[in-house]
Amino acid sequence: MAFWGSDEIVDEPLYGIKRTEFQSCEYNGGAIVALACNEFAIIAGDACLGSANIKHAVNKNKLFQLSDNCILGSTGCWGDVLAFTSLVEKQKAMYGQDNSNTLSINDVTKMLSTLMYSERSIPYNITSVLAGLDDQGEGVVYSYKHEMCCRKLIYKAAGASCANIQQMLDNRIGLTSLQLEMPWEISEERAIEIISDAFMSVSDRDILIGDTVIINTITADGIRFLMTSIMKFSSSALSCVFLRGNIRDFLHMKVLDLNIDNQLSWGLCGFKKYFCDLQTQYECIL
């Protein structure tokens, strides 16, 4: 043992500063997709709850109804999601006792911003998307992140694989689409189809996204509930997509990350030559 200021050789190892691997929050995955259209808004979320490479549950609903015309979808740390939504429910109950009218989408937006970004030392490790109808009956979507950010959007993808889903939404209904589909011109069936395709494109590539998707459609008549099972890509599913005319999803790798050269790994031996012929015809048209 060497003392301070002595010339003795230290006979014990010098340990540096240790960094603990403790994490205050656990990321439990999940994805939320919302789309605002002319007279309705659609918000969807998967039902999987996992961490790392483990799935803990496959029946967790990430969509929470706040009023008759708006639904909140939250993903991230499931403990923070439950804590935040319970706080929102308490504030909503207090508002109902003091006011006779129901919460509007503008009131809910201000309430969520106040509860999420104030009076808390550590922000909620969640990403939330609010979808609903405004006073004019038009669909609106608001995005909330754990940092102080609230934006009004037309469509939004949040959570696991949100980058891939956002690229697909940009291609289908955004300004990067070859065949532009305006959100205010999309029918309800077409919007559900786009959201289902978005989850289908990432469900088999991200373990934190489940195969069961819960879709809520918000209209002036009420909220419609739909639960669907997303099947993995098969030859029949791909042929149905081609029949719908979405050839660009398979010709652009940024959308579904499909490559003509590695179709064998997808079990599409019979479709490889067909894809190449379609790509050649598509390039000739352009």
Coordinates of C-alpha atoms in Angstrom, one line a residue:
M1 CA 0.0 0.0 0.0
A2 CA 1.5 3.3 -1.1
F3 CA 0.6 6.5 0.6
W4 CA 0.1 9.9 -0.9
G5 CA 3.4 11.6 -1.5
S6 CA 5.6 8.5 -1.0
D7 CA 7.9 7.1 -3.6
E8 CA 6.8 3.5 -3.0
I9 CA 5.7 1.5 -6.0
V10 CA 2.0 0.9 -6.0
D11 CA 1.3 -2.8 -5.7
E12 CA -2.4 -2.5 -6.5
P13 CA -4.0 -2.0 -9.9
L14 CA -5.2 1.5 -10.7
Y15 CA -8.8 1.3 -11.6
G16 CA -10.1 4.2 -13.7
I17 CA -13.5 5.7 -13.6
K18 CA -16.1 3.0 -14.1
R19 CA -19.2 3.6 -16.2
T20 CA -22.2 1.8 -15.0
E21 CA -24.5 0.3 -17.7
F22 CA -27.6 1.2 -15.8
Q23 CA -30.4 2.6 -18.0
S24 CA -33.2 4.5 -16.5
C25 CA -35.6 3.6 -19.3
E26 CA -36.1 0.5 -21.5
Y27 CA -37.1 0.8 -25.1
N28 CA -40.0 -1.5 -25.7
G29 CA -40.5 -0.8 -29.4
G30 CA -43.7 -0.5 -31.3
A31 CA -44.7 1.7 -34.2
I32 CA -47.5 4.3 -34.7
V33 CA -48.7 5.5 -38.1
A34 CA -51.3 8.4 -38.5
L35 CA -52.8 9.9 -41.6
A36 CA -55.1 13.0 -41.8
C37 CA -57.5 13.1 -44.7
N38 CA -60.4 15.2 -45.8
E39 CA -63.2 14.2 -43.5
F40 CA -61.5 11.5 -41.4
A41 CA -58.2 10.7 -39.7
I42 CA -56.6 7.2 -39.2
I43 CA -54.2 6.2 -36.6
A44 CA -52.7 2.7 -36.3
G45 CA -50.3 0.9 -34.0
D46 CA -49.0 -2.6 -33.5
A47 CA -49.7 -4.7 -30.5
C48 CA -46.2 -6.0 -29.7
L49 CA -44.3 -5.2 -26.5
G50 CA -40.7 -6.3 -26.5
S51 CA -37.2 -5.3 -25.5
A52 CA -33.9 -6.1 -27.3
N53 CA -34.6 -9.4 -29.0
I54 CA -37.4 -10.6 -26.8
K55 CA -41.2 -10.2 -27.2
H56 CA -43.0 -9.8 -23.8
A57 CA -46.5 -9.5 -25.1
V58 CA -48.4 -9.3 -28.4
N59 CA -51.7 -7.9 -27.2
K60 CA -50.8 -4.4 -25.9
N61 CA -52.9 -1.6 -27.4
K62 CA -50.9 1.5 -27.9
L63 CA -53.9 3.7 -28.9
F64 CA -55.7 5.7 -26.2
Q65 CA -59.0 7.5 -26.8
L66 CA -59.0 10.9 -25.2
S67 CA -62.3 12.2 -26.6
D68 CA -64.9 11.5 -29.2
N69 CA -62.8 13.0 -32.0
C70 CA -59.1 12.4 -31.1
I71 CA -56.9 9.4 -30.2
L72 CA -53.4 9.4 -28.8
G73 CA -50.8 6.8 -29.9
S74 CA -47.7 6.4 -27.8
T75 CA -44.7 4.1 -28.1
G76 CA -41.3 3.9 -26.4
C77 CA -40.7 3.0 -22.8
W78 CA -44.0 1.2 -21.8
G79 CA -43.7 2.4 -18.2
D80 CA -43.5 6.0 -19.3
V81 CA -46.4 5.4 -21.7
L82 CA -48.6 4.1 -18.8
A83 CA -47.5 6.9 -16.5
F84 CA -48.2 9.6 -19.1
T85 CA -51.5 8.3 -20.2
S86 CA -52.7 7.9 -16.6
L87 CA -51.8 11.5 -16.0
V88 CA -53.7 12.6 -19.1
E89 CA -56.7 10.7 -17.9
K90 CA -56.6 12.5 -14.6
Q91 CA -56.4 15.9 -16.3
K92 CA -59.2 14.9 -18.6
A93 CA -61.4 13.9 -15.6
M94 CA -60.7 17.3 -13.9
Y95 CA -61.5 19.1 -17.1
G96 CA -64.8 17.2 -17.3
Q97 CA -65.8 18.2 -13.8
D98 CA -65.1 21.9 -14.4
N99 CA -66.6 22.1 -17.9
S100 CA -69.7 20.7 -19.4
N101 CA -68.4 20.5 -23.0
T102 CA -66.0 17.8 -24.2
L103 CA -62.3 18.3 -25.1
S104 CA -61.6 19.6 -28.6
I105 CA -58.5 18.7 -30.5
N106 CA -56.9 22.1 -29.8
D107 CA -57.5 21.7 -26.0
V108 CA -56.0 18.2 -26.1
T109 CA -52.9 19.5 -28.0
K110 CA -52.2 22.2 -25.4
M111 CA -52.8 19.8 -22.6
L112 CA -50.4 17.2 -23.9
S113 CA -47.7 19.8 -24.5
T114 CA -48.0 21.1 -21.0
L115 CA -48.0 17.6 -19.4
M116 CA -45.1 16.3 -21.5
Y117 CA -42.7 19.2 -21.4
S118 CA -43.1 20.9 -18.0
E119 CA -42.5 20.1 -14.4
R120 CA -40.4 17.0 -14.9
S121 CA -36.6 16.7 -14.5
I122 CA -36.4 13.8 -16.9
P123 CA -38.6 13.8 -20.1
Y124 CA -40.9 11.0 -20.9
N125 CA -39.0 8.5 -23.1
I126 CA -41.9 8.2 -25.5
T127 CA -42.9 9.3 -28.9
S128 CA -46.6 10.2 -29.2
V129 CA -48.8 11.0 -32.2
L130 CA -52.2 12.6 -31.8
A131 CA -54.8 12.2 -34.6
G132 CA -58.3 13.6 -34.7
L133 CA -60.7 16.0 -36.3
D134 CA -60.6 19.8 -35.9
D135 CA -63.6 22.2 -35.5
Q136 CA -64.1 22.2 -39.3
G137 CA -64.3 18.4 -39.4
E138 CA -60.9 18.0 -41.2
G139 CA -58.4 15.4 -40.1
V140 CA -55.3 16.7 -38.3
V141 CA -52.2 14.9 -36.9
Y142 CA -49.8 16.2 -34.2
S143 CA -46.4 14.7 -33.4
Y144 CA -44.8 14.8 -30.0
K145 CA -41.2 13.7 -29.1
H146 CA -39.4 13.4 -25.8
E147 CA -37.6 16.6 -26.6
M148 CA -39.6 19.8 -26.7
C149 CA -41.2 19.5 -30.1
C150 CA -44.8 19.6 -31.3
R151 CA -45.7 19.8 -34.9
K152 CA -48.9 19.7 -37.0
L153 CA -48.5 17.3 -39.9
I154 CA -50.6 15.5 -42.5
Y155 CA -49.1 12.0 -41.9
K156 CA -46.5 10.7 -39.5
A157 CA -44.7 7.5 -38.5
A158 CA -43.2 7.2 -35.1
G159 CA -41.5 4.4 -33.1
A160 CA -39.5 1.4 -34.3
S161 CA -38.6 1.5 -38.0
C162 CA -40.2 4.9 -38.4
A163 CA -37.6 5.9 -41.0
N164 CA -38.6 3.1 -43.3
I165 CA -42.3 3.6 -42.8
Q166 CA -41.9 7.4 -43.3
Q167 CA -40.1 6.8 -46.6
M168 CA -43.0 4.6 -47.8
L169 CA -45.5 7.2 -46.8
D170 CA -43.5 9.9 -48.6
N171 CA -43.5 7.7 -51.7
R172 CA -47.2 7.0 -51.5
I173 CA -48.8 10.3 -50.4
G174 CA -45.8 12.7 -50.2
L175 CA -44.1 14.9 -52.7
T176 CA -41.6 12.2 -53.6
S177 CA -44.3 9.9 -55.1
L178 CA -44.3 9.3 -58.9
Q179 CA -48.0 9.1 -58.8
L180 CA -49.0 11.8 -56.3
E181 CA -52.0 11.0 -54.1
M182 CA -53.2 14.0 -52.2
P183 CA -54.2 13.1 -48.6
W184 CA -57.5 15.0 -49.0
E185 CA -58.3 12.8 -52.0
I186 CA -57.6 9.4 -50.5
S187 CA -60.6 7.3 -49.6
E188 CA -60.8 5.5 -46.2
E189 CA -60.3 2.0 -47.8
R190 CA -57.2 3.3 -49.6
A191 CA -55.8 4.9 -46.4
I192 CA -56.2 1.6 -44.5
E193 CA -54.5 -0.2 -47.4
I194 CA -51.5 2.2 -47.3
I195 CA -51.1 1.8 -43.6
S196 CA -51.4 -2.0 -43.8
D197 CA -48.7 -2.1 -46.5
A198 CA -46.5 0.2 -44.3
F199 CA -46.6 -2.3 -41.4
M200 CA -46.3 -5.2 -43.7
S201 CA -43.0 -3.8 -45.1
V202 CA -41.3 -3.7 -41.7
S203 CA -43.0 -6.3 -39.6
D204 CA -40.6 -9.1 -40.7
R205 CA -37.5 -6.9 -40.5
D206 CA -37.9 -5.5 -37.0
I207 CA -38.5 -7.8 -34.0
L208 CA -40.0 -5.0 -32.0
I209 CA -42.9 -4.6 -34.4
G210 CA -45.7 -7.2 -34.1
D211 CA -47.8 -8.9 -36.7
T212 CA -51.1 -7.6 -35.2
V213 CA -52.1 -4.0 -36.1
I214 CA -54.9 -2.0 -34.5
I215 CA -56.4 0.6 -36.7
N216 CA -58.8 3.3 -35.5
T217 CA -60.7 5.5 -38.0
I218 CA -62.0 8.8 -36.6
T219 CA -65.0 10.3 -38.4
A220 CA -67.7 12.7 -37.6
D221 CA -70.0 9.7 -36.8
G222 CA -67.6 8.2 -34.3
I223 CA -64.6 6.0 -34.1
R224 CA -64.4 2.7 -36.0
F225 CA -62.1 0.0 -34.6
L226 CA -60.3 -2.6 -36.8
M227 CA -57.7 -5.2 -35.8
T228 CA -55.8 -7.0 -38.6
S229 CA -53.0 -9.5 -38.8
I230 CA -50.1 -8.6 -41.0
M231 CA -48.9 -11.6 -43.0
K232 CA -45.2 -11.8 -44.0
F233 CA -44.4 -11.4 -47.7
S234 CA -45.3 -14.3 -49.9
S235 CA -45.7 -14.8 -53.6
S236 CA -49.4 -14.3 -53.5
A237 CA -49.1 -11.1 -51.4
L238 CA -46.6 -9.7 -53.9
S239 CA -48.8 -10.6 -56.9
C240 CA -51.7 -8.8 -55.2
V241 CA -49.6 -5.7 -54.8
F242 CA -48.7 -5.8 -58.5
L243 CA -52.3 -6.1 -59.4
R244 CA -53.0 -2.9 -57.4
G245 CA -50.5 -1.1 -59.6
N246 CA -47.8 -0.4 -57.0
I247 CA -44.9 -1.5 -59.1
R248 CA -42.8 1.4 -57.9
D249 CA -42.6 -0.1 -54.4
F250 CA -40.6 -3.0 -55.8
L251 CA -38.5 -0.9 -58.2
H252 CA -37.3 1.6 -55.5
M253 CA -35.2 -0.1 -52.8
K254 CA -35.7 2.9 -50.5
V255 CA -39.4 1.9 -50.1
L256 CA -39.2 -1.8 -49.2
D257 CA -35.5 -2.4 -49.4
L258 CA -36.0 -5.1 -52.0
N259 CA -33.2 -6.0 -54.4
I260 CA -33.8 -7.8 -57.7
D261 CA -30.5 -9.7 -57.2
N262 CA -31.4 -11.2 -53.8
Q263 CA -35.0 -12.3 -54.4
L264 CA -34.0 -15.9 -53.8
S265 CA -33.8 -15.1 -50.1
W266 CA -37.4 -14.1 -50.1
G267 CA -38.5 -17.4 -51.7
L268 CA -39.5 -15.7 -55.0
C269 CA -37.7 -17.8 -57.5
G270 CA -40.5 -17.7 -59.9
F271 CA -40.9 -14.0 -59.7
K272 CA -37.3 -13.0 -60.3
K273 CA -37.4 -13.0 -64.1
Y274 CA -40.9 -11.3 -64.0
F275 CA -39.4 -8.5 -61.8
C276 CA -36.6 -7.9 -64.3
D277 CA -39.0 -7.8 -67.2
L278 CA -41.2 -5.3 -65.4
Q279 CA -38.2 -3.2 -64.5
T280 CA -37.1 -3.1 -68.1
Q281 CA -40.6 -2.1 -69.3
Y282 CA -40.8 0.6 -66.6
E283 CA -37.5 2.1 -67.5
C284 CA -38.6 2.2 -71.2
I285 CA -41.7 4.1 -70.3
L286 CA -39.8 6.7 -68.3

